[in-house]
Short mmCIF file of C-alpha atoms in Angstrom, two decimals:
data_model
loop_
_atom_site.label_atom_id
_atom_site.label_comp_id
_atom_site.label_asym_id
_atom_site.label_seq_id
_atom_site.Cartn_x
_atom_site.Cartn_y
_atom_site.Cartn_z
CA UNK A 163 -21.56 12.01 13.16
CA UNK A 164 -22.03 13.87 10.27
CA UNK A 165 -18.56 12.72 8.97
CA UNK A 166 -19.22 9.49 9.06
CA UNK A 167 -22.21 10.37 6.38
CA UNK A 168 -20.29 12.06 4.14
CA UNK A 169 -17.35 9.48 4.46
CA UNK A 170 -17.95 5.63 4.42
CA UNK A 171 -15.37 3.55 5.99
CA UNK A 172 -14.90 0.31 4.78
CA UNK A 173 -13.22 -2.78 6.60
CA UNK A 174 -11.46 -4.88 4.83
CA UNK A 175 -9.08 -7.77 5.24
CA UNK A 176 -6.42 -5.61 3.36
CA UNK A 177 -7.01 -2.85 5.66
CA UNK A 178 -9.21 -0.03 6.27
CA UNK A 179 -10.48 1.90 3.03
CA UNK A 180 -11.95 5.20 3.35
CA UNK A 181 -14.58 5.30 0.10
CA UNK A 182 -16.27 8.77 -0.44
CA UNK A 183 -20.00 8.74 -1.88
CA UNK A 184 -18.38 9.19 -5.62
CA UNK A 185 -15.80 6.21 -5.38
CA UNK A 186 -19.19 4.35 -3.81
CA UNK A 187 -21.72 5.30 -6.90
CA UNK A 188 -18.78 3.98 -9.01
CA UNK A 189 -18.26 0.97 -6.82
CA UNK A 190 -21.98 0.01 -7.14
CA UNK A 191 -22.57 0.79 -3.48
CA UNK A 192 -25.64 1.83 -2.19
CA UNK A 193 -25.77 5.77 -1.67
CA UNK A 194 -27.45 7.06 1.66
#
């Protein structure tokens, strides 16, 4: 799934939120 590389889907009490590996970097997530 190469979407699912490009795209990281996050799951969330307050729903589903889609975070893309910019909005991640800024976010402090770790990057693949």
């Amino acid at each position: 799934m190469q979407y699912a590389k490009r795209t990281v889907v996050v799951w969330s009490p307050f729903g589903t939120q889609t975070m893309t590996p910019v909005l991640s970097s800024r976010s402090g997530a770790n990057r693949p």
